[in-house]
Amino acid sequence: RHSYQTILTLALAAVATGVTSLLAIGQWAADLTQEQLAIVGASRFKGRYVPPSESAIRRTLQRSDAAALDAILEEWMADFGFGDAVAFDGKTVRGSGSDTQGPRHLVAAVVHGTTRVVAQQEVASKTNEIPVAHDLLAPLALKGNMVTADAMHTQTKLADYLVTEKHAGYLLVAKDNQPTSRTPFGRWRPKIFPRPAETWDKGHGRTEYRGIRVSTDLNNSLTCPHVGQVFRLERTVTHANASTSHMR
């Protein structure tokens, strides 16, 4: 009774409005007006447009090839370009688990300043995000773009791959509380940095300090390939009885 295009369009539109379950997608579709149902190509029955039921939506989506759909959407998103920078990060999909299977974990590449996902890969349960990063970025035309990632992906192989094979730049983070991620970059000494740019904010019973030091005066302690500039971020929050400090 209902075309695949109509069901898929309804599901995508519902998710775009914040709907997060198959049951809610069915309820969302049932609340559409006749004009809205006509726009998505709903079937007519006895002179009226009829939305697909929740069970029809569920069966259709469960039988769909998720990888093929991902590829089509990624190609369409790529037509809009990547802007100046792409970030990739992993997230666990809420509500995707069951009693017999843990929730799914995805790594996605997103255009900075937008919500456009241009690539997406599922992380197998017995691995982590690091080996998936190469497969995620491989099909993307990143020449001239900046690629950013969190400290988990601060790896010399990834840095070299982005520059030599993808002809892109990178911005990777090394945290004080993650010594393994700092290893490729050596132990920087504050003296290689000029005076920091600093700000202090006061309010709500606390004082917050932020400082950044940037330098292109590199030395042999920086072993990560193709490094052109380093920066050091420091954030300190002082409360009435305690203080916390975070550096990168």
CSV table of C-alpha atoms in Angstrom, one decimal:
chain,number,residue,atom,x,y,z
A,1,ARG,CA,0.0,0.0,0.0
A,2,HIS,CA,2.8,2.4,0.8
A,3,SER,CA,5.9,3.1,-1.2
A,4,TYR,CA,9.4,2.8,0.2
A,5,GLN,CA,10.1,6.4,-0.7
A,6,THR,CA,7.2,7.6,1.4
A,7,ILE,CA,8.0,5.6,4.4
A,8,LEU,CA,11.7,6.5,4.3
A,9,THR,CA,10.9,10.2,3.8
A,10,LEU,CA,8.5,10.2,6.8
A,11,ALA,CA,11.1,8.4,9.0
A,12,LEU,CA,13.8,10.9,8.1
A,13,ALA,CA,11.6,13.9,8.6
A,14,ALA,CA,10.4,12.6,12.0
A,15,VAL,CA,14.0,12.1,13.2
A,16,ALA,CA,14.9,15.6,11.9
A,17,THR,CA,12.3,17.0,14.3
A,18,GLY,CA,13.8,15.1,17.3
A,19,VAL,CA,11.8,11.9,17.3
A,20,THR,CA,13.9,9.0,18.7
A,21,SER,CA,11.9,5.8,18.4
A,22,LEU,CA,10.0,3.8,15.9
A,23,LEU,CA,6.8,4.1,17.9
A,24,ALA,CA,7.2,7.9,18.0
A,25,ILE,CA,7.8,8.0,14.2
A,26,GLY,CA,4.5,6.2,13.7
A,27,GLN,CA,2.7,8.6,16.0
A,28,TRP,CA,4.3,11.6,14.3
A,29,ALA,CA,3.2,10.3,10.9
A,30,ALA,CA,-0.4,9.8,12.1
A,31,ASP,CA,-0.6,13.4,13.2
A,32,LEU,CA,0.3,14.9,9.8
A,33,THR,CA,-2.3,16.9,7.9
A,34,GLN,CA,-3.7,15.8,4.5
A,35,GLU,CA,-1.6,18.4,2.8
A,36,GLN,CA,1.6,17.2,4.5
A,37,LEU,CA,0.8,13.5,3.6
A,38,ALA,CA,0.2,14.6,0.0
A,39,ILE,CA,3.7,16.2,-0.1
A,40,VAL,CA,5.4,13.0,1.0
A,41,GLY,CA,3.4,10.9,-1.6
A,42,ALA,CA,1.2,9.0,0.9
A,43,SER,CA,-1.3,6.5,-0.6
A,44,ARG,CA,-4.9,7.5,-0.9
A,45,PHE,CA,-7.8,5.3,0.4
A,46,LYS,CA,-11.4,6.2,0.1
A,47,GLY,CA,-10.5,9.8,-1.0
A,48,ARG,CA,-8.1,10.5,1.8
A,49,TYR,CA,-4.3,10.3,2.2
A,50,VAL,CA,-3.4,7.5,4.7
A,51,PRO,CA,-0.1,7.5,6.7
A,52,PRO,CA,1.7,4.1,7.1
A,53,SER,CA,1.2,2.5,10.4
A,54,GLU,CA,4.0,2.1,13.0
A,55,SER,CA,4.3,-1.6,12.2
A,56,ALA,CA,4.7,-0.9,8.5
A,57,ILE,CA,7.4,1.7,9.3
A,58,ARG,CA,9.1,-0.7,11.6
A,59,ARG,CA,9.2,-3.6,9.2
A,60,THR,CA,10.4,-1.4,6.3
A,61,LEU,CA,13.2,0.2,8.3
A,62,GLN,CA,14.3,-3.1,9.8
A,63,ARG,CA,14.6,-4.6,6.3
A,64,SER,CA,16.5,-1.7,4.8
A,65,ASP,CA,20.2,-1.8,4.0
A,66,ALA,CA,21.6,0.7,6.5
A,67,ALA,CA,25.0,0.8,4.8
A,68,ALA,CA,23.6,1.5,1.4
A,69,LEU,CA,21.4,4.2,2.9
A,70,ASP,CA,24.4,5.7,4.7
A,71,ALA,CA,26.3,5.8,1.4
A,72,ILE,CA,23.5,7.6,-0.5
A,73,LEU,CA,23.1,10.2,2.3
A,74,GLU,CA,26.8,10.8,2.6
A,75,GLU,CA,27.1,11.3,-1.2
A,76,TRP,CA,24.2,13.8,-1.1
A,77,MET,CA,25.8,15.6,1.9
A,78,ALA,CA,29.2,15.8,0.1
A,79,ASP,CA,27.5,17.8,-2.7
A,80,PHE,CA,27.2,20.7,-0.2
A,81,GLY,CA,31.0,20.8,0.4
A,82,PHE,CA,33.0,20.5,3.6
A,83,GLY,CA,33.6,24.1,4.3
A,84,ASP,CA,37.0,24.7,6.0
A,85,ALA,CA,37.0,22.0,8.7
A,86,VAL,CA,35.7,18.6,9.5
A,87,ALA,CA,35.5,17.0,12.9
A,88,PHE,CA,35.1,13.4,13.7
A,89,ASP,CA,34.0,11.9,17.0
A,90,GLY,CA,32.3,8.8,18.4
A,91,LYS,CA,29.0,8.6,20.1
A,92,THR,CA,26.9,5.7,21.5
A,93,VAL,CA,23.5,5.7,20.0
A,94,ARG,CA,20.9,6.0,22.7
A,95,GLY,CA,18.2,3.4,22.7
A,96,SER,CA,20.0,1.2,20.1
A,97,GLY,CA,20.8,-1.7,22.6
A,98,SER,CA,18.7,-4.6,23.7
A,99,ASP,CA,18.7,-7.3,26.4
A,100,THR,CA,21.0,-9.4,24.2
A,101,GLN,CA,23.0,-6.7,22.4
A,102,GLY,CA,24.8,-3.7,23.7
A,103,PRO,CA,24.1,-0.2,22.2
A,104,ARG,CA,25.7,0.6,18.9
A,105,HIS,CA,28.7,3.0,18.8
A,106,LEU,CA,29.2,5.2,15.7
A,107,VAL,CA,32.0,7.4,14.6
A,108,ALA,CA,30.9,10.3,12.4
A,109,ALA,CA,32.6,13.1,10.4
A,110,VAL,CA,30.7,16.4,10.8
A,111,VAL,CA,31.2,19.7,9.1
A,112,HIS,CA,32.3,22.3,11.6
A,113,GLY,CA,29.6,24.8,12.5
A,114,THR,CA,26.8,22.6,11.1
A,115,THR,CA,25.0,19.4,11.9
A,116,ARG,CA,25.9,17.8,8.5
A,117,VAL,CA,27.2,14.3,8.8
A,118,VAL,CA,29.4,13.5,5.7
A,119,ALA,CA,30.6,10.1,6.8
A,120,GLN,CA,29.6,7.5,9.4
A,121,GLN,CA,31.0,4.1,10.5
A,122,GLU,CA,29.9,1.7,13.1
A,123,VAL,CA,32.5,0.6,15.6
A,124,ALA,CA,32.5,-3.2,16.2
A,125,SER,CA,32.1,-4.3,19.8
A,126,LYS,CA,35.6,-5.9,20.0
A,127,THR,CA,37.5,-2.8,18.7
A,128,ASN,CA,37.6,0.9,19.2
A,129,GLU,CA,37.4,4.2,17.3
A,130,ILE,CA,41.1,4.4,16.3
A,131,PRO,CA,41.2,1.7,13.5
A,132,VAL,CA,37.8,2.9,12.2
A,133,ALA,CA,39.1,6.5,11.6
A,134,HIS,CA,41.0,5.6,8.5
A,135,ASP,CA,38.0,3.8,6.9
A,136,LEU,CA,35.8,6.8,7.8
A,137,LEU,CA,38.0,9.4,6.2
A,138,ALA,CA,39.2,7.4,3.2
A,139,PRO,CA,36.4,8.3,0.8
A,140,LEU,CA,36.3,12.0,1.7
A,141,ALA,CA,37.9,14.7,-0.5
A,142,LEU,CA,39.7,16.6,2.3
A,143,LYS,CA,42.3,18.4,0.3
A,144,GLY,CA,42.9,21.8,1.9
A,145,ASN,CA,40.6,21.1,4.8
A,146,MET,CA,41.4,21.0,8.5
A,147,VAL,CA,40.5,17.8,10.3
A,148,THR,CA,40.0,17.9,14.1
A,149,ALA,CA,39.5,15.1,16.6
A,150,ASP,CA,39.7,14.4,20.3
A,151,ALA,CA,42.7,13.1,22.3
A,152,MET,CA,41.9,9.4,21.5
A,153,HIS,CA,42.9,10.0,17.9
A,154,THR,CA,46.2,11.8,18.6
A,155,GLN,CA,48.2,9.2,16.7
A,156,THR,CA,51.3,9.7,14.5
A,157,LYS,CA,49.9,7.3,11.8
A,158,LEU,CA,46.7,9.4,11.6
A,159,ALA,CA,48.6,12.7,11.4
A,160,ASP,CA,50.9,11.4,8.6
A,161,TYR,CA,47.9,9.9,6.7
A,162,LEU,CA,46.0,13.1,6.8
A,163,VAL,CA,48.9,15.2,5.4
A,164,THR,CA,50.6,12.8,3.0
A,165,GLU,CA,47.6,11.0,1.5
A,166,LYS,CA,44.6,13.2,2.1
A,167,HIS,CA,46.5,16.5,1.7
A,168,ALA,CA,44.7,18.0,4.7
A,169,GLY,CA,45.7,19.7,7.9
A,170,TYR,CA,45.0,18.4,11.4
A,171,LEU,CA,44.4,19.7,14.9
A,172,LEU,CA,44.9,17.0,17.5
A,173,VAL,CA,44.7,17.3,21.3
A,174,ALA,CA,47.1,15.9,23.9
A,175,LYS,CA,45.9,16.1,27.5
A,176,ASP,CA,47.9,16.0,30.7
A,177,ASN,CA,45.7,13.2,32.0
A,178,GLN,CA,46.4,11.1,28.9
A,179,PRO,CA,50.1,10.5,28.8
A,180,THR,CA,49.9,8.0,26.0
A,181,SER,CA,48.5,10.6,23.7
A,182,ARG,CA,51.2,13.0,24.6
A,183,THR,CA,54.0,10.6,23.8
A,184,PRO,CA,54.1,11.3,20.0
A,185,PHE,CA,54.5,15.0,20.8
A,186,GLY,CA,57.2,14.8,23.4
A,187,ARG,CA,57.2,16.7,26.6
A,188,TRP,CA,56.9,20.4,25.8
A,189,ARG,CA,58.5,22.9,28.0
A,190,PRO,CA,56.7,26.1,28.8
A,191,LYS,CA,59.7,28.2,27.9
A,192,ILE,CA,59.2,27.5,24.2
A,193,PHE,CA,56.0,29.5,24.3
A,194,PRO,CA,55.7,33.2,24.4
A,195,ARG,CA,53.6,35.1,27.0
A,196,PRO,CA,50.0,33.7,27.0
A,197,ALA,CA,46.9,35.4,25.9
A,198,GLU,CA,44.8,35.4,29.1
A,199,THR,CA,41.3,36.0,30.4
A,200,TRP,CA,39.8,36.0,33.9
A,201,ASP,CA,36.0,35.7,34.5
A,202,LYS,CA,34.4,36.2,37.9
A,203,GLY,CA,30.9,35.2,38.9
A,204,HIS,CA,28.7,32.7,40.8
A,205,GLY,CA,31.3,32.4,43.6
A,206,ARG,CA,34.2,31.4,41.4
A,207,THR,CA,37.1,32.8,39.3
A,208,GLU,CA,37.9,31.2,36.0
A,209,TYR,CA,41.2,31.6,34.3
A,210,ARG,CA,41.9,30.7,30.6
A,211,GLY,CA,45.2,31.1,28.9
A,212,ILE,CA,46.6,30.0,25.6
A,213,ARG,CA,50.3,30.0,24.4
A,214,VAL,CA,51.0,29.5,20.7
A,215,SER,CA,54.3,28.8,19.1
A,216,THR,CA,55.9,27.9,15.7
A,217,ASP,CA,59.4,27.8,17.3
A,218,LEU,CA,59.5,24.0,17.3
A,219,ASN,CA,62.3,21.7,18.5
A,220,ASN,CA,63.3,18.1,18.3
A,221,SER,CA,61.1,17.0,21.2
A,222,LEU,CA,58.1,17.3,18.8
A,223,THR,CA,58.2,13.9,17.0
A,224,CYS,CA,54.7,13.9,15.5
A,225,PRO,CA,55.0,14.3,11.8
A,226,HIS,CA,54.2,17.5,9.9
A,227,VAL,CA,53.7,19.6,13.0
A,228,GLY,CA,53.6,23.3,12.0
A,229,GLN,CA,52.3,24.9,15.2
A,230,VAL,CA,51.7,24.0,18.8
A,231,PHE,CA,49.5,25.6,21.4
A,232,ARG,CA,49.0,25.1,25.1
A,233,LEU,CA,45.6,25.7,26.7
A,234,GLU,CA,45.2,26.1,30.5
A,235,ARG,CA,41.9,26.5,32.4
A,236,THR,CA,41.8,27.0,36.1
A,237,VAL,CA,38.6,27.4,38.2
A,238,THR,CA,38.9,28.7,41.7
A,239,HIS,CA,36.0,28.3,44.2
A,240,ALA,CA,35.9,29.5,47.7
A,241,ASN,CA,37.4,26.3,49.1
A,242,ALA,CA,39.0,24.5,46.2
A,243,SER,CA,40.4,24.9,42.7
A,244,THR,CA,40.7,22.7,39.6
A,245,SER,CA,43.1,23.0,36.7
A,246,HIS,CA,42.9,21.6,33.2
A,247,MET,CA,45.7,21.8,30.6
A,248,ARG,CA,46.0,20.7,27.0
